[in-house]
mmCIF file of C-alpha atoms (C1' of nucleotides) and ligand atoms in Angstrom:
data_model
loop_
_atom_site.group_PDB
_atom_site.id
_atom_site.type_symbol
_atom_site.label_atom_id
_atom_site.label_comp_id
_atom_site.label_asym_id
_atom_site.label_seq_id
_atom_site.Cartn_x
_atom_site.Cartn_y
_atom_site.Cartn_z
ATOM 1 C CA MET K 1 -33.070 -108.479 -48.416
ATOM 2 C CA LYS K 2 -35.093 -106.437 -46.164
ATOM 3 C CA TYR K 3 -33.832 -108.345 -43.212
ATOM 4 C CA ILE K 4 -30.776 -106.234 -42.984
ATOM 5 C CA ILE K 5 -31.801 -104.993 -39.547
ATOM 6 C CA LYS K 6 -32.327 -108.406 -38.121
ATOM 7 C CA ASP K 7 -29.106 -109.432 -39.966
ATOM 8 C CA LEU K 8 -26.914 -106.743 -38.577
ATOM 9 C CA LYS K 9 -28.239 -107.644 -34.992
ATOM 10 C CA ILE K 10 -27.181 -111.104 -35.522
ATOM 11 C CA LYS K 11 -23.710 -110.027 -36.650
ATOM 12 C CA GLY K 12 -23.466 -108.063 -33.338
ATOM 13 C CA ILE K 13 -23.398 -104.631 -35.081
ATOM 14 C CA THR K 14 -24.959 -101.933 -32.906
ATOM 15 C CA LEU K 15 -28.083 -100.497 -34.423
ATOM 16 C CA THR K 16 -28.041 -96.778 -33.484
ATOM 17 C CA PRO K 17 -30.734 -94.428 -34.402
ATOM 18 C CA GLN K 18 -28.274 -92.854 -36.913
ATOM 19 C CA ARG K 19 -27.483 -96.019 -38.504
ATOM 20 C CA MET K 20 -31.177 -96.948 -38.817
ATOM 21 C CA ALA K 21 -31.994 -93.632 -40.274
ATOM 22 C CA ILE K 22 -29.206 -93.945 -42.894
ATOM 23 C CA ILE K 23 -30.259 -97.535 -43.759
ATOM 24 C CA GLU K 24 -33.913 -96.381 -44.031
ATOM 25 C CA PHE K 25 -32.875 -93.581 -46.392
ATOM 26 C CA LEU K 26 -30.670 -95.881 -48.551
ATOM 27 C CA LYS K 27 -33.656 -98.329 -48.755
ATOM 28 C CA ASN K 28 -35.945 -95.656 -50.138
ATOM 29 C CA ASN K 29 -33.510 -93.918 -52.443
ATOM 30 C CA LEU K 30 -32.182 -96.212 -54.943
ATOM 31 C CA ASN K 31 -31.061 -93.328 -57.083
ATOM 32 C CA HIS K 32 -27.423 -93.623 -56.232
ATOM 33 C CA PRO K 33 -27.064 -90.925 -53.509
ATOM 34 C CA THR K 34 -23.630 -89.624 -52.301
ATOM 35 C CA ALA K 35 -22.557 -89.389 -48.772
ATOM 36 C CA GLU K 36 -23.635 -85.650 -48.852
ATOM 37 C CA ASP K 37 -26.952 -86.555 -50.320
ATOM 38 C CA VAL K 38 -27.645 -88.863 -47.360
ATOM 39 C CA TYR K 39 -26.338 -86.211 -44.902
ATOM 40 C CA LYS K 40 -28.357 -83.454 -46.383
ATOM 41 C CA ALA K 41 -31.531 -85.606 -46.427
ATOM 42 C CA LEU K 42 -31.215 -86.553 -42.806
ATOM 43 C CA GLU K 43 -30.052 -83.366 -41.244
ATOM 44 C CA GLU K 44 -33.547 -81.790 -40.457
ATOM 45 C CA LYS K 45 -34.758 -84.868 -38.855
ATOM 46 C CA TYR K 46 -31.448 -85.580 -37.151
ATOM 47 C CA PRO K 47 -29.878 -82.135 -36.717
ATOM 48 C CA SER K 48 -26.876 -83.470 -34.598
ATOM 49 C CA MET K 49 -25.859 -86.177 -37.091
ATOM 50 C CA SER K 50 -22.303 -85.641 -38.437
ATOM 51 C CA ILE K 51 -21.014 -86.192 -41.895
ATOM 52 C CA ALA K 52 -18.328 -88.437 -40.339
ATOM 53 C CA THR K 53 -21.092 -90.800 -38.989
ATOM 54 C CA VAL K 54 -22.455 -90.950 -42.534
ATOM 55 C CA TYR K 55 -19.140 -91.839 -43.945
ATOM 56 C CA SER K 56 -18.570 -94.406 -41.257
ATOM 57 C CA THR K 57 -21.894 -96.058 -41.673
ATOM 58 C CA LEU K 58 -21.638 -96.296 -45.407
ATOM 59 C CA GLU K 59 -18.193 -97.983 -44.923
ATOM 60 C CA LEU K 60 -19.766 -100.377 -42.439
ATOM 61 C CA LEU K 61 -22.704 -101.177 -44.809
ATOM 62 C CA LYS K 62 -20.263 -101.684 -47.681
ATOM 63 C CA ALA K 63 -17.885 -103.851 -45.676
ATOM 64 C CA ASN K 64 -20.843 -106.124 -44.795
ATOM 65 C CA GLY K 65 -22.074 -106.345 -48.380
ATOM 66 C CA TYR K 66 -25.276 -104.263 -48.196
ATOM 67 C CA ILE K 67 -24.292 -101.599 -50.404
ATOM 68 C CA GLN K 68 -22.018 -101.040 -53.308
ATOM 69 C CA GLU K 69 -19.802 -97.874 -53.849
ATOM 70 C CA LEU K 70 -19.541 -96.475 -57.332
ATOM 71 C CA SER K 71 -16.705 -94.507 -58.623
ATOM 72 C CA ILE K 72 -18.522 -93.605 -61.804
ATOM 73 C CA ARG K 73 -17.850 -89.958 -61.469
ATOM 74 C CA LYS K 74 -14.245 -89.459 -62.673
ATOM 75 C CA ARG K 75 -13.232 -86.850 -60.078
ATOM 76 C CA GLY K 76 -16.455 -86.146 -58.227
ATOM 77 C CA LYS K 77 -18.025 -87.795 -55.151
ATOM 78 C CA ALA K 78 -18.532 -91.458 -54.716
ATOM 79 C CA CYS K 79 -22.113 -92.674 -54.736
ATOM 80 C CA PHE K 80 -23.873 -95.725 -53.186
ATOM 81 C CA ASP K 81 -26.269 -98.387 -54.427
ATOM 82 C CA PHE K 82 -28.483 -100.269 -51.925
ATOM 83 C CA THR K 83 -29.121 -103.210 -54.098
ATOM 84 C CA SER K 84 -28.072 -106.715 -54.427
ATOM 85 C CA LYS K 85 -28.829 -107.322 -58.187
ATOM 86 C CA ASN K 86 -25.872 -107.160 -60.422
ATOM 87 C CA HIS K 87 -26.233 -104.336 -62.888
ATOM 88 C CA HIS K 88 -24.250 -101.609 -64.776
ATOM 89 C CA HIS K 89 -24.508 -97.863 -64.740
ATOM 90 C CA PHE K 90 -24.857 -95.125 -67.208
ATOM 91 C CA LEU K 91 -23.759 -91.468 -66.236
ATOM 92 C CA CYS K 92 -25.003 -88.533 -68.240
ATOM 93 C CA LEU K 93 -22.217 -86.078 -68.559
ATOM 94 C CA LYS K 94 -24.655 -83.144 -68.980
ATOM 95 C CA CYS K 95 -27.184 -83.654 -66.107
ATOM 96 C CA ASP K 96 -25.000 -85.889 -63.870
ATOM 97 C CA SER K 97 -27.893 -88.456 -63.596
ATOM 98 C CA ILE K 98 -27.169 -92.075 -63.224
ATOM 99 C CA ILE K 99 -29.285 -94.828 -64.959
ATOM 100 C CA ASP K 100 -29.236 -98.438 -64.042
ATOM 101 C CA ILE K 101 -28.567 -100.958 -66.876
ATOM 102 C CA GLU K 102 -29.615 -104.429 -66.236
ATOM 103 C CA SER K 103 -27.358 -106.729 -68.047
ATOM 104 C CA GLU K 104 -25.353 -109.878 -67.332
ATOM 105 C CA CYS K 105 -22.983 -109.404 -70.242
ATOM 106 C CA ILE K 106 -19.952 -108.695 -68.108
ATOM 107 C CA ASN K 107 -20.544 -111.672 -65.698
ATOM 108 C CA THR K 108 -20.955 -114.131 -68.622
ATOM 109 C CA CYS K 109 -18.170 -112.740 -70.670
ATOM 110 C CA PRO K 110 -16.073 -115.731 -71.605
ATOM 111 C CA ILE K 111 -12.850 -113.860 -72.114
ATOM 112 C CA VAL K 112 -13.003 -112.576 -68.469
ATOM 113 C CA LYS K 113 -13.997 -115.948 -67.077
ATOM 114 C CA ALA K 114 -11.500 -117.932 -68.879
ATOM 115 C CA GLY K 115 -8.621 -116.712 -70.816
ATOM 116 C CA GLN K 116 -7.016 -113.982 -68.993
ATOM 117 C CA LEU K 117 -6.875 -113.530 -65.145
ATOM 118 C CA GLU K 118 -5.683 -117.033 -64.437
ATOM 119 C CA GLY K 119 -5.032 -117.382 -60.783
ATOM 120 C CA CYS K 120 -7.039 -114.024 -60.019
ATOM 121 C CA LYS K 121 -9.833 -114.044 -57.794
ATOM 122 C CA VAL K 122 -12.437 -111.656 -59.270
ATOM 123 C CA GLY K 123 -15.002 -110.283 -56.668
ATOM 124 C CA GLU K 124 -16.795 -107.053 -57.665
ATOM 125 C CA ILE K 125 -17.371 -105.999 -61.142
ATOM 126 C CA GLN K 126 -18.451 -102.490 -62.289
ATOM 127 C CA ALA K 127 -19.292 -101.332 -65.712
ATOM 128 C CA TYR K 128 -19.613 -97.635 -66.402
ATOM 129 C CA LEU K 129 -21.025 -96.056 -69.384
ATOM 130 C CA TYR K 130 -20.684 -92.351 -70.162
ATOM 131 C CA GLY K 131 -22.718 -90.230 -72.550
ATOM 132 C CA VAL K 132 -25.761 -88.037 -72.849
ATOM 133 C CA CYS K 133 -29.062 -89.201 -71.668
ATOM 134 C CA SER K 134 -32.337 -88.953 -73.608
ATOM 135 C CA GLY K 135 -33.670 -86.022 -71.769
ATOM 136 C CA CYS K 136 -30.581 -83.946 -72.353
ATOM 137 C CA ASN K 137 -30.528 -85.104 -75.980
ATOM 138 C CA LYS K 138 -34.009 -83.800 -76.414
ATOM 139 C CA LYS K 139 -33.107 -80.359 -74.919
ATOM 140 C CA THR K 140 -30.136 -80.140 -77.276
ATOM 141 C CA ILE K 141 -32.350 -80.846 -80.246
ATOM 142 C CA LYS K 142 -34.914 -78.216 -79.151
ATOM 143 C CA LYS K 143 -32.104 -75.527 -78.738
ATOM 144 C CA SER K 144 -30.691 -76.219 -82.236
ATOM 145 C CA ASN K 145 -34.209 -75.959 -83.678
ATOM 146 C CA LYS K 146 -34.734 -72.532 -82.133
ATOM 147 C CA LYS K 147 -31.621 -71.040 -83.804
ATOM 148 C CA MET A 1 -1.733 -93.776 -83.620
ATOM 149 C CA LYS A 2 1.903 -92.566 -83.092
ATOM 150 C CA TYR A 3 1.243 -89.591 -85.180
ATOM 151 C CA ILE A 4 0.144 -87.758 -82.214
ATOM 152 C CA ILE A 5 2.678 -85.150 -82.475
ATOM 153 C CA LYS A 6 1.859 -84.273 -86.049
ATOM 154 C CA ASP A 7 -1.711 -84.555 -85.216
ATOM 155 C CA LEU A 8 -1.570 -82.005 -82.342
ATOM 156 C CA LYS A 9 0.322 -79.626 -84.562
ATOM 157 C CA ILE A 10 -2.388 -79.835 -87.189
ATOM 158 C CA LYS A 11 -4.988 -79.081 -84.506
ATOM 159 C CA GLY A 12 -2.971 -76.032 -83.633
ATOM 160 C CA ILE A 13 -2.125 -77.226 -80.127
ATOM 161 C CA THR A 14 1.295 -75.857 -79.024
ATOM 162 C CA LEU A 15 3.896 -78.497 -78.626
ATOM 163 C CA THR A 16 6.021 -77.380 -75.568
ATOM 164 C CA PRO A 17 8.873 -79.338 -74.246
ATOM 165 C CA GLN A 18 6.860 -80.249 -71.087
ATOM 166 C CA ARG A 19 3.994 -81.562 -73.273
ATOM 167 C CA MET A 20 6.398 -83.440 -75.470
ATOM 168 C CA ALA A 21 8.017 -85.082 -72.433
ATOM 169 C CA ILE A 22 4.660 -86.114 -70.932
ATOM 170 C CA ILE A 23 3.505 -87.607 -74.194
ATOM 171 C CA GLU A 24 6.754 -89.501 -74.595
ATOM 172 C CA PHE A 25 6.499 -90.885 -71.084
ATOM 173 C CA LEU A 26 2.920 -92.033 -71.572
ATOM 174 C CA LYS A 27 3.866 -93.750 -74.807
ATOM 175 C CA ASN A 28 6.387 -95.797 -72.977
ATOM 176 C CA ASN A 29 4.489 -96.483 -69.860
ATOM 177 C CA LEU A 30 1.265 -98.251 -70.649
ATOM 178 C CA ASN A 31 1.114 -99.488 -67.014
ATOM 179 C CA HIS A 32 -1.617 -96.915 -66.206
ATOM 180 C CA PRO A 33 0.403 -94.182 -64.402
ATOM 181 C CA THR A 34 -1.070 -91.601 -62.131
ATOM 182 C CA ALA A 35 -0.456 -87.827 -62.541
ATOM 183 C CA GLU A 36 2.040 -88.161 -59.813
ATOM 184 C CA ASP A 37 3.740 -91.026 -61.335
ATOM 185 C CA VAL A 38 4.195 -88.796 -64.569
ATOM 186 C CA TYR A 39 5.436 -85.946 -62.426
ATOM 187 C CA LYS A 40 7.963 -87.964 -60.494
ATOM 188 C CA ALA A 41 9.293 -89.729 -63.610
ATOM 189 C CA LEU A 42 9.984 -86.467 -65.363
ATOM 190 C CA GLU A 43 11.220 -84.191 -62.426
ATOM 191 C CA GLU A 44 14.910 -85.200 -62.640
ATOM 192 C CA LYS A 45 15.063 -84.546 -66.398
ATOM 193 C CA TYR A 46 12.719 -81.592 -66.112
ATOM 194 C CA PRO A 47 13.317 -80.098 -62.645
ATOM 195 C CA SER A 48 11.206 -76.939 -63.101
ATOM 196 C CA MET A 49 8.158 -78.953 -64.335
ATOM 197 C CA SER A 50 5.063 -78.313 -62.148
ATOM 198 C CA ILE A 51 2.313 -80.834 -61.153
ATOM 199 C CA ALA A 52 -0.125 -78.288 -62.508
ATOM 200 C CA THR A 53 1.384 -78.628 -65.975
ATOM 201 C CA VAL A 54 1.044 -82.468 -65.700
ATOM 202 C CA TYR A 55 -2.604 -82.234 -64.832
ATOM 203 C CA SER A 56 -3.324 -79.746 -67.498
ATOM 204 C CA THR A 57 -1.567 -81.744 -70.113
ATOM 205 C CA LEU A 58 -3.313 -84.842 -69.085
ATOM 206 C CA GLU A 59 -6.593 -82.985 -69.305
ATOM 207 C CA LEU A 60 -5.642 -81.722 -72.832
ATOM 208 C CA LEU A 61 -4.719 -85.161 -74.083
ATOM 209 C CA LYS A 62 -7.907 -86.589 -72.653
ATOM 210 C CA ALA A 63 -9.990 -83.862 -74.238
ATOM 211 C CA ASN A 64 -8.472 -84.658 -77.574
ATOM 212 C CA GLY A 65 -8.979 -88.370 -77.359
ATOM 213 C CA TYR A 66 -5.308 -89.468 -76.957
ATOM 214 C CA ILE A 67 -5.551 -90.936 -73.383
ATOM 215 C CA GLN A 68 -8.227 -92.383 -71.246
ATOM 216 C CA GLU A 69 -8.873 -91.540 -67.597
ATOM 217 C CA LEU A 70 -9.631 -94.533 -65.220
ATOM 218 C CA SER A 71 -11.439 -94.009 -61.831
ATOM 219 C CA ILE A 72 -10.849 -97.714 -61.023
ATOM 220 C CA ARG A 73 -9.491 -96.798 -57.661
ATOM 221 C CA LYS A 74 -12.517 -96.150 -55.461
ATOM 222 C CA ARG A 75 -11.077 -93.216 -53.650
ATOM 223 C CA GLY A 76 -7.470 -92.980 -54.686
ATOM 224 C CA LYS A 77 -5.769 -91.245 -57.544
ATOM 225 C CA ALA A 78 -6.937 -91.330 -61.149
ATOM 226 C CA CYS A 79 -4.753 -93.094 -63.670
ATOM 227 C CA PHE A 80 -4.198 -92.758 -67.327
ATOM 228 C CA ASP A 81 -4.225 -95.121 -70.279
ATOM 229 C CA PHE A 82 -2.302 -94.096 -73.588
ATOM 230 C CA THR A 83 -4.108 -96.536 -75.851
ATOM 231 C CA SER A 84 -6.801 -96.558 -78.438
ATOM 232 C CA LYS A 85 -7.845 -100.193 -78.178
ATOM 233 C CA ASN A 86 -10.977 -100.797 -76.161
ATOM 234 C CA HIS A 87 -10.305 -103.009 -73.092
ATOM 235 C CA HIS A 88 -11.212 -103.619 -69.574
ATOM 236 C CA HIS A 89 -9.389 -103.387 -66.328
ATOM 237 C CA PHE A 90 -8.725 -105.517 -63.190
ATOM 238 C CA LEU A 91 -7.441 -103.906 -59.998
ATOM 239 C CA CYS A 92 -5.698 -105.999 -57.350
ATOM 240 C CA LEU A 93 -6.823 -104.833 -53.938
ATOM 241 C CA LYS A 94 -3.974 -106.227 -52.263
ATOM 242 C CA CYS A 95 -0.973 -104.874 -54.411
ATOM 243 C CA ASP A 96 -2.829 -102.110 -56.299
ATOM 244 C CA SER A 97 -1.608 -103.401 -59.625
ATOM 245 C CA ILE A 98 -3.853 -102.801 -62.652
ATOM 246 C CA ILE A 99 -4.201 -105.516 -65.356
ATOM 247 C CA ASP A 100 -5.560 -105.088 -68.868
ATOM 248 C CA ILE A 101 -8.448 -107.380 -70.003
ATOM 249 C CA GLU A 102 -8.921 -107.590 -73.676
ATOM 250 C CA SER A 103 -12.645 -108.225 -74.280
ATOM 251 C CA GLU A 104 -15.348 -107.007 -76.406
ATOM 252 C CA CYS A 105 -18.260 -108.176 -74.320
ATOM 253 C CA ILE A 106 -19.367 -104.865 -73.110
ATOM 254 C CA ASN A 107 -19.283 -103.294 -76.510
ATOM 255 C CA THR A 108 -21.195 -106.059 -78.120
ATOM 256 C CA CYS A 109 -23.703 -106.542 -75.146
ATOM 257 C CA PRO A 110 -27.038 -106.688 -76.825
ATOM 258 C CA ILE A 111 -28.968 -105.315 -73.840
ATOM 259 C CA VAL A 112 -26.734 -102.213 -73.670
ATOM 260 C CA LYS A 113 -26.962 -101.662 -77.293
ATOM 261 C CA ALA A 114 -30.668 -102.208 -77.851
ATOM 262 C CA GLY A 115 -33.043 -102.532 -74.965
ATOM 263 C CA GLN A 116 -32.319 -99.811 -72.477
ATOM 264 C CA LEU A 117 -30.828 -96.435 -72.963
ATOM 265 C CA GLU A 118 -33.072 -95.444 -75.966
ATOM 266 C CA GLY A 119 -32.233 -91.860 -76.986
ATOM 267 C CA CYS A 120 -29.110 -91.939 -75.007
ATOM 268 C CA LYS A 121 -25.663 -91.413 -76.800
ATOM 269 C CA VAL A 122 -23.194 -93.701 -75.209
ATOM 270 C CA GLY A 123 -19.521 -92.633 -75.739
ATOM 271 C CA GLU A 124 -17.076 -94.063 -73.319
ATOM 272 C CA ILE A 125 -17.361 -97.473 -71.645
ATOM 273 C CA GLN A 126 -15.160 -98.615 -68.805
ATOM 274 C CA ALA A 127 -15.321 -101.962 -66.958
ATOM 275 C CA TYR A 128 -13.619 -102.392 -63.763
ATOM 276 C CA LEU A 129 -13.032 -105.693 -62.101
ATOM 277 C CA TYR A 130 -11.785 -105.900 -58.512
ATOM 278 C CA GLY A 131 -10.062 -108.783 -56.692
ATOM 279 C CA VAL A 132 -6.780 -110.374 -55.867
ATOM 280 C CA CYS A 133 -4.202 -110.986 -58.589
ATOM 281 C CA SER A 134 -2.446 -114.265 -59.150
ATOM 282 C CA GLY A 135 0.822 -113.110 -57.599
ATOM 283 C CA CYS A 136 -0.885 -111.951 -54.375
ATOM 284 C CA ASN A 137 -2.767 -115.152 -54.231
ATOM 285 C CA LYS A 138 0.463 -117.250 -54.372
ATOM 286 C CA LYS A 139 1.893 -115.174 -51.523
ATOM 287 C CA THR A 140 -1.260 -115.947 -49.447
ATOM 288 C CA ILE A 141 -0.953 -119.646 -50.040
ATOM 289 C CA LYS A 142 2.769 -119.578 -49.091
ATOM 290 C CA LYS A 143 1.941 -117.721 -45.867
ATOM 291 C CA SER A 144 -0.825 -120.075 -44.962
ATOM 292 C CA ASN A 145 1.484 -123.106 -45.613
ATOM 293 C CA LYS A 146 4.059 -121.746 -43.234
ATOM 294 C CA LYS A 147 1.701 -121.694 -40.299
ATOM 295 C "C1'" DT S 1 -27.111 -98.730 -11.669
ATOM 296 C "C1'" DT S 2 -22.518 -99.136 -12.964
ATOM 297 C "C1'" DT S 3 -19.242 -99.540 -16.247
ATOM 298 C "C1'" DA S 4 -16.498 -100.617 -20.252
ATOM 299 C "C1'" DG S 5 -16.394 -100.546 -24.868
ATOM 300 C "C1'" DA S 6 -18.466 -98.635 -29.102
ATOM 301 C "C1'" DA S 7 -20.318 -94.992 -31.604
ATOM 302 C "C1'" DT S 8 -21.020 -89.969 -32.551
ATOM 303 C "C1'" DT S 9 -19.531 -85.492 -32.928
ATOM 304 C "C1'" DA S 10 -17.188 -81.137 -34.401
ATOM 305 C "C1'" DA S 11 -13.110 -79.833 -35.916
ATOM 306 C "C1'" DA S 12 -8.725 -80.432 -37.766
ATOM 307 C "C1'" DA S 13 -6.048 -83.037 -41.078
ATOM 308 C "C1'" DT S 14 -5.248 -85.245 -45.260
ATOM 309 C "C1'" DG S 15 -4.700 -86.022 -50.146
ATOM 310 C "C1'" DA S 16 -5.872 -85.365 -54.876
ATOM 311 C "C1'" DT S 17 -6.937 -82.005 -57.891
ATOM 312 C "C1'" DT S 18 -7.823 -77.090 -59.363
ATOM 313 C "C1'" DT S 19 -7.221 -72.263 -59.456
ATOM 314 C "C1'" DC S 20 -4.619 -68.221 -59.342
ATOM 315 C "C1'" DA S 21 -1.588 -64.489 -60.526
ATOM 316 C "C1'" DA S 22 2.867 -63.576 -61.833
ATOM 317 C "C1'" DA S 23 6.639 -65.011 -64.908
ATOM 318 C "C1'" DT S 24 8.224 -67.247 -69.007
ATOM 319 C "C1'" DT S 25 7.823 -68.874 -73.673
ATOM 320 C "C1'" DA S 26 6.039 -69.672 -78.311
ATOM 321 C "C1'" DA S 27 4.962 -67.925 -82.634
ATOM 322 C "C1'" DG S 28 3.524 -64.776 -85.963
ATOM 323 C "C1'" DA S 29 4.059 -59.810 -87.584
ATOM 324 C "C1'" DA S 30 7.010 -56.156 -88.657
ATOM 325 C "C1'" DT C 1 16.053 -60.413 -86.059
ATOM 326 C "C1'" DT C 2 12.991 -57.803 -82.894
ATOM 327 C "C1'" DC C 3 8.460 -56.944 -81.148
ATOM 328 C "C1'" DT C 4 4.112 -58.201 -79.439
ATOM 329 C "C1'" DT C 5 0.612 -60.726 -77.815
ATOM 330 C "C1'" DA C 6 -1.454 -64.777 -76.462
ATOM 331 C "C1'" DA C 7 -0.752 -69.181 -74.554
ATOM 332 C "C1'" DT C 8 1.778 -71.832 -71.166
ATOM 333 C "C1'" DT C 9 4.120 -72.807 -67.145
ATOM 334 C "C1'" DT C 10 5.088 -72.186 -62.343
ATOM 335 C "C1'" DG C 11 4.660 -72.388 -57.304
ATOM 336 C "C1'" DA C 12 1.659 -71.537 -54.100
ATOM 337 C "C1'" DA C 13 -2.722 -71.101 -52.317
ATOM 338 C "C1'" DA C 14 -7.409 -72.800 -52.531
ATOM 339 C "C1'" DT C 15 -10.864 -76.305 -52.899
ATOM 340 C "C1'" DC C 16 -13.206 -80.462 -52.372
ATOM 341 C "C1'" DA C 17 -14.086 -85.119 -50.800
ATOM 342 C "C1'" DT C 18 -12.847 -87.985 -47.326
ATOM 343 C "C1'" DT C 19 -10.509 -89.453 -43.065
ATOM 344 C "C1'" DT C 20 -8.691 -88.856 -38.501
ATOM 345 C "C1'" DT C 21 -8.722 -87.111 -33.947
ATOM 346 C "C1'" DA C 22 -9.892 -86.591 -29.262
ATOM 347 C "C1'" DA C 23 -13.551 -85.484 -26.335
ATOM 348 C "C1'" DT C 24 -18.264 -86.613 -25.416
ATOM 349 C "C1'" DT C 25 -22.323 -89.457 -25.512
ATOM 350 C "C1'" DC C 26 -24.394 -93.645 -25.810
ATOM 351 C "C1'" DT C 27 -25.275 -98.882 -25.692
ATOM 352 C "C1'" DA C 28 -25.578 -102.980 -23.751
ATOM 353 C "C1'" DA C 29 -24.362 -106.178 -20.494
ATOM 354 C "C1'" DA C 30 -23.322 -107.153 -15.724
HETATM 355 MN MN1 MN M 201 -27.729 -99.006 -59.572
HETATM 356 MN MN1 MN M 202 -5.428 -100.499 -69.911
HETATM 357 ZN ZN1 ZN M 203 -28.820 -85.881 -68.898
HETATM 358 ZN ZN1 ZN M 204 -1.803 -108.160 -56.329
#
DNA sequence: TTTAGAATTAAAATGATTTCAAATTAAGAA
DNA sequence: TTCTTAATTTGAAATCATTTTAATTCTAAA
């Protein structure tokens, strides 16, 4: 899984400094960054980097199966997940944080696998849960106590 | 469920002709229309209707729990589902059609319900599957046979 | 070292959605 | 009814994320 660099070379994909930096950042930031997050994190170290490069590199990594793109935010920005393990996501509607959920329930769902979708090829599966995280819940309780 | 009109009146929400038309359209079009779909469908009958009204009405209906907004298209438009039954969705990446999947697997998933997400309040759940629908698969087979 | 193709850049363009201020309409009071 | 006020609608402009463009720079292979 960390052989992505070697892997990309084998595939004949040019490893530019920008691409290396973006991959390195994604490796160390598994908290579902947006394209803008990546751009801002790298702009001091690589002041000339363009947001267009970030988008095109994310697209490249996605197309080659190294990252997943999540559309969990209903209208906001897309975010990215540098991980191979299959998991779900929870979005806190108060603080906008995303929490990983490890679960196989979708992949093993008998109805999805069998009954419906005959003749369909299912590739990617994303499950998004929405609500209020424990941290935000605690804050709400504190506030209501004060009143 | 069809008492939405009465329901909205009770809530004190004004029932304008535009809102009535949009609700009526959504009722009869359960194929996950986008805001633009709604707008285009109504523009001959209501030539003065603005797309801003469509968006604001969809927002109103969503906020009051009558419709669901889906972000299944990774970058494209949002689409809407006038239904109360909990179900999943499949998006064909070739023809852009959306198929309903009836399944309870997410809601009953023990890991989601128990293990993780302690202290979190989970409201909405959306599961999105991506792939190629049976119709598009057949077309692909035909093409490869011709060669 | 040369060179051709690929990648990067900054800026402009795009597309979906939201905001805005002015005009219209709904609904309750008189 | 008519008046009044607040809510809604409208069309246009603004916003925001993402993509495209064309010029420049870089990469890698000869
Ligand atoms: Mn994740
Ligand atoms: Mn549906
Ligand atoms: Zn939170
Ligand atoms: Zn299809």
